[in-house]
Coordinates of C-alpha atoms in Angstrom, one line a residue:
X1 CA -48.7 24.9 39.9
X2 CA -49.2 26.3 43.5
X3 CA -51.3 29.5 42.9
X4 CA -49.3 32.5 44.0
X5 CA -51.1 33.9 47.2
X6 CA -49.9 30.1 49.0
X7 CA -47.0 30.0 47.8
X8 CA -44.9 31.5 50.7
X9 CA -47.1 29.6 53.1
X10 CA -46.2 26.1 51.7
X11 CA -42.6 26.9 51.6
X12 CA -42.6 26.3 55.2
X13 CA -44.2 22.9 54.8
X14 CA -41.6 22.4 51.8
X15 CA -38.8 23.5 53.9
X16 CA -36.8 19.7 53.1
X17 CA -37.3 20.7 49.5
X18 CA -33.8 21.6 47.9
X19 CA -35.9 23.7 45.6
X20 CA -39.6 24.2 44.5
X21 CA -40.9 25.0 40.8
X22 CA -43.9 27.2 40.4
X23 CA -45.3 26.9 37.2
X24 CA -48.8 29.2 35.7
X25 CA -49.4 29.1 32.0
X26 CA -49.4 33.0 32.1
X27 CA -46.4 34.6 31.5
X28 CA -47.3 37.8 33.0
X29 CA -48.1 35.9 36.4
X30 CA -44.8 34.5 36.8
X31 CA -43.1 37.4 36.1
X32 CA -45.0 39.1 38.5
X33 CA -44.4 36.3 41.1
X34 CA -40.6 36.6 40.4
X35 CA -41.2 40.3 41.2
X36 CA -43.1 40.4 44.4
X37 CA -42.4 36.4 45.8
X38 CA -39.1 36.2 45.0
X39 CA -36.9 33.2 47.0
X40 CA -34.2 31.2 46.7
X41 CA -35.9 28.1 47.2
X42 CA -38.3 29.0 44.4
X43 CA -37.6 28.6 40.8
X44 CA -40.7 29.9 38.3
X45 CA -41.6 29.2 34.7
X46 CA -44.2 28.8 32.3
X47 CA -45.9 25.4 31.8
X48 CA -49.8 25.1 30.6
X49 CA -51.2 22.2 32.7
X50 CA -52.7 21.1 29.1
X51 CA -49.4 21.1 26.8
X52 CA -50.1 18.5 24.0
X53 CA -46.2 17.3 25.6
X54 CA -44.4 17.9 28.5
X55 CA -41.4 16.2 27.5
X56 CA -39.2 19.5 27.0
X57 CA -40.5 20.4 30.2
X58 CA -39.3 17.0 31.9
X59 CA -36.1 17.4 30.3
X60 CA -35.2 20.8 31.0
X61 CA -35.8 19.8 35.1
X62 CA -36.4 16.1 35.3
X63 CA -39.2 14.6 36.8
X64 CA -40.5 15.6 40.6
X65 CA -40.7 14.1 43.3
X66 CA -44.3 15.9 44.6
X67 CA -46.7 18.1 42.4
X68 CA -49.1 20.3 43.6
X69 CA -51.8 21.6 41.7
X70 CA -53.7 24.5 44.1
X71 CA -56.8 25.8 42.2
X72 CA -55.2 24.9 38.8
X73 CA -57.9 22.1 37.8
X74 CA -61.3 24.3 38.4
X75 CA -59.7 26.4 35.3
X76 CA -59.1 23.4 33.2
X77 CA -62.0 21.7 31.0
X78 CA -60.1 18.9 29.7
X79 CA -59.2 17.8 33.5
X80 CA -58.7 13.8 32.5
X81 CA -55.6 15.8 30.2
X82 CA -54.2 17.6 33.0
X83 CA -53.9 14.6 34.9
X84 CA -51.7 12.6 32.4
X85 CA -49.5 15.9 32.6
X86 CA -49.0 15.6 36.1
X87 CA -48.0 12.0 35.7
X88 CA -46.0 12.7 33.1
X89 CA -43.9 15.0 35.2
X90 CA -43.6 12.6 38.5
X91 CA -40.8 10.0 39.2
X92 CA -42.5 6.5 39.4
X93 CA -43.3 6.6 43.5
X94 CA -43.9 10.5 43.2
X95 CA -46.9 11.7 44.1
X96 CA -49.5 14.7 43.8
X97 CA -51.6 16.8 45.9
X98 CA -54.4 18.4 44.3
X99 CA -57.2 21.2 45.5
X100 CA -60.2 22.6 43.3
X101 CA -63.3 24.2 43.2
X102 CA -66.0 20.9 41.9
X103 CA -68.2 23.8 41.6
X104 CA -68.4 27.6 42.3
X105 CA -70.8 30.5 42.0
X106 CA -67.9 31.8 39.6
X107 CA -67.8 28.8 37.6
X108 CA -71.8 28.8 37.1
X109 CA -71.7 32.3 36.1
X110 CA -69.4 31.9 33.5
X111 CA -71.3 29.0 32.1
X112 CA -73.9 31.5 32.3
X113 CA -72.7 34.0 30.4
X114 CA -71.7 31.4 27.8
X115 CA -75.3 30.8 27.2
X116 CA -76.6 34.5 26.6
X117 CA -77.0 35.9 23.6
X118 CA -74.4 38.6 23.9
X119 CA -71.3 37.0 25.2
X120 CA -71.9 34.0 23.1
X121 CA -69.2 35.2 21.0
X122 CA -66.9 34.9 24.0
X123 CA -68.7 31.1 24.5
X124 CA -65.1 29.0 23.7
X125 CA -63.2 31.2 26.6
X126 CA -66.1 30.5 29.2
X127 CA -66.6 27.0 28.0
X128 CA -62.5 26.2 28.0
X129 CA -62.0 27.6 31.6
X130 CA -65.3 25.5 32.8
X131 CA -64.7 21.9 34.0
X132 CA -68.0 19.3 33.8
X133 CA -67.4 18.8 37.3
X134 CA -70.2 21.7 37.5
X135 CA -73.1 20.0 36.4
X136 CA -72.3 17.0 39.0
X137 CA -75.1 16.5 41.3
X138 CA -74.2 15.5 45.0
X139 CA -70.3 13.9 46.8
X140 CA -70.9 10.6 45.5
X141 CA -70.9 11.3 41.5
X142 CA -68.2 13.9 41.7
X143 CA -66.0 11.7 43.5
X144 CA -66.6 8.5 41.6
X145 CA -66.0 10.5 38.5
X146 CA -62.5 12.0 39.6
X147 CA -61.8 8.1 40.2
X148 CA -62.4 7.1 37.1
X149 CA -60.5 10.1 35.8
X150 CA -57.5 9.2 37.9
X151 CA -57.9 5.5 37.0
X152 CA -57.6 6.8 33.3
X153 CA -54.4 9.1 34.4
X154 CA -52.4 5.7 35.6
X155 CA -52.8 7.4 39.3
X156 CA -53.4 5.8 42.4
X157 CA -55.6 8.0 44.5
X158 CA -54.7 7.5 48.2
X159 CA -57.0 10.6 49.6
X160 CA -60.0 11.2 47.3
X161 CA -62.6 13.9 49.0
X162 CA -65.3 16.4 48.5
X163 CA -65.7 19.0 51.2
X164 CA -68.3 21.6 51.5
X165 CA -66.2 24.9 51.8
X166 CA -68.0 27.6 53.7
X167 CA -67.5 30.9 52.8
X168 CA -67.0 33.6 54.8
X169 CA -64.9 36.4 53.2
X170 CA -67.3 38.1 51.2
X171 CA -68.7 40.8 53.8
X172 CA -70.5 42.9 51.2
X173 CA -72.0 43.0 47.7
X174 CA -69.1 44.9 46.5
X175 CA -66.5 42.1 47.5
X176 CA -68.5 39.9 45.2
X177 CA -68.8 41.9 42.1
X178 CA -65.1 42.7 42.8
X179 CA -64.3 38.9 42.8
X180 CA -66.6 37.8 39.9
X181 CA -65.3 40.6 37.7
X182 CA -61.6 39.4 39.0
X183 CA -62.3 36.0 38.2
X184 CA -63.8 35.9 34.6
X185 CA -61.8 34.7 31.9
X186 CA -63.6 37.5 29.6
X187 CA -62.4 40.5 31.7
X188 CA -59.1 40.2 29.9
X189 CA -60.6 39.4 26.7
X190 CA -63.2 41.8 26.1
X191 CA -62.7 45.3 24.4
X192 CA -63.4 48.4 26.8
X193 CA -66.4 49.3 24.9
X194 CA -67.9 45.6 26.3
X195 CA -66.8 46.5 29.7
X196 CA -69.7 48.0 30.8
X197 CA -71.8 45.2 29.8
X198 CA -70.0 42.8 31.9
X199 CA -69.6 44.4 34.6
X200 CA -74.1 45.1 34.3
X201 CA -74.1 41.4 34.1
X202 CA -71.9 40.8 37.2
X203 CA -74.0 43.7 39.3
X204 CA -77.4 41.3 38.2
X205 CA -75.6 38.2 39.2
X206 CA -74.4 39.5 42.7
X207 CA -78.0 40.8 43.8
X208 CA -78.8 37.8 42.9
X209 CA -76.8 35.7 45.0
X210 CA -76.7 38.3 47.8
X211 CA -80.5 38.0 48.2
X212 CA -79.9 34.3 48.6
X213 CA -77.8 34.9 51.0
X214 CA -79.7 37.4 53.0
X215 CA -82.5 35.0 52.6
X216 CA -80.5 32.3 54.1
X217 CA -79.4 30.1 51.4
X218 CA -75.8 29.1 50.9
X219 CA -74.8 30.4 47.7
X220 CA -71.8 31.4 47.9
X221 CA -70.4 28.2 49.4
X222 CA -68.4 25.3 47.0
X223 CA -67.9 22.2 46.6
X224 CA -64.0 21.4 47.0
X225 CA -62.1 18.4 45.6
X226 CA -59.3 17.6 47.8
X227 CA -56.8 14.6 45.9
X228 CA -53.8 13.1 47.1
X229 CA -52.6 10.5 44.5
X230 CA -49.4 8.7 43.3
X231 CA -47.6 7.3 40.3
X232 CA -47.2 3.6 41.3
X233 CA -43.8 2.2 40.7
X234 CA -43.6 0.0 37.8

């Protein structure tokens, strides 16, 4: 569950691991990661965070002794489900380390385009990849709602945090309609006749937010949950 640009940087961190599982729900990523982050301390499959069971999973390798879930929850609606996966898969005194966007100018402009009348069609794909945690106002509600969340997951938060992420790698428009076209659920989805229309849509949206910007405002900045939690031994 480590997304695939970190990977090689936390195998240094990892280096006590015998061996280190990388799981995405898209096939076509992992195989991609075999191709291009191949290592022998990395073994990668196919898991979706919100499998009904994880049992053949668990069986197949056992339970772990650490999961880490980098950007995975900020795709997942049902979070409160992805949570009682990841304690499904730890050993009693495992524990997890999780990092995701509460909010993001992505995130918002997918809910968005959920809303309009044209991509309403396309309203299930926004709405499945956009977690509630956007429409919490302010640290102190997003946090006590991740500890309820984790409460109802049987895990014991030891580190629960919201920092303010400031961005700073978006030095033009461009690198913003790059990234929000990159980053939309739809742009896989859509038929190339549609294309167009998105990518309209995402042109509006980034001279939107770059006039924010120039103005002064902070749009492009996020909200980031940072959890470190463990399954209690029984």
């Amino acid at each position: 569950m480590i997304r695939g640009d970190v990977t090689r940087e936390a195998l240094s961190a990892l280096s006590s691991c015998r061996q280190n599982r990388c799981r995405d729900v898209s096939k076509d990523k992992i195989e991609t990661a075999k191709k291009h982050f191949a290592h022998p301390k990395i073994c990668y499959d196919v898991l979706d965070a919100l499998a009904d069971d994880v049992s053949a999973f668990v069986k197949k390798y056992g339970q772990f002794d650490r999961v880490y879930a980098i950007f995975l929850f900020n795709w997942v609606k049902d979070q409160e489900k992805g949570f009682k996966n990841v304690f499904d898969l730890l050993k009693p005194g495992g524990e997890c380390l999780c990092m995701f966007y509460a909010s993001s100018f992505h995130l918002q402009f997918r809910k968005k385009l959920a809303n309009t009348e044209r991509w309403k069609k396309y309203a299930e794909i926004c709405e499945s990849t956009t977690p509630g945690t956007i429409d919490l106002v302010g640290n102190e509600a997003r946090i006590s709602y991740m500890r309820r969340l984790l409460k109802s997951a049987n895990l014991t938060p030891t580190f629960c945090d919201v920092i303010q992420e400031i961005s700073t790698r978006y030095g033009t428009k461009e690198d913003l309609i790059r990234e929000l076209m990159e980053i939309n659920p739809l742009t896989a989805k859509i038929s190339e006749e549609e294309m167009p229309f998105l990518r309209e849509e995402v042109m509006k949206e980034a001279d939107r937010l770059w006039a924010e910007k120039e103005a002064g405002g902070s749009p492009l900045d996020y909200p980031v949950y940072i959890v470190r939690a463990s399954k209690v031994l029984s």
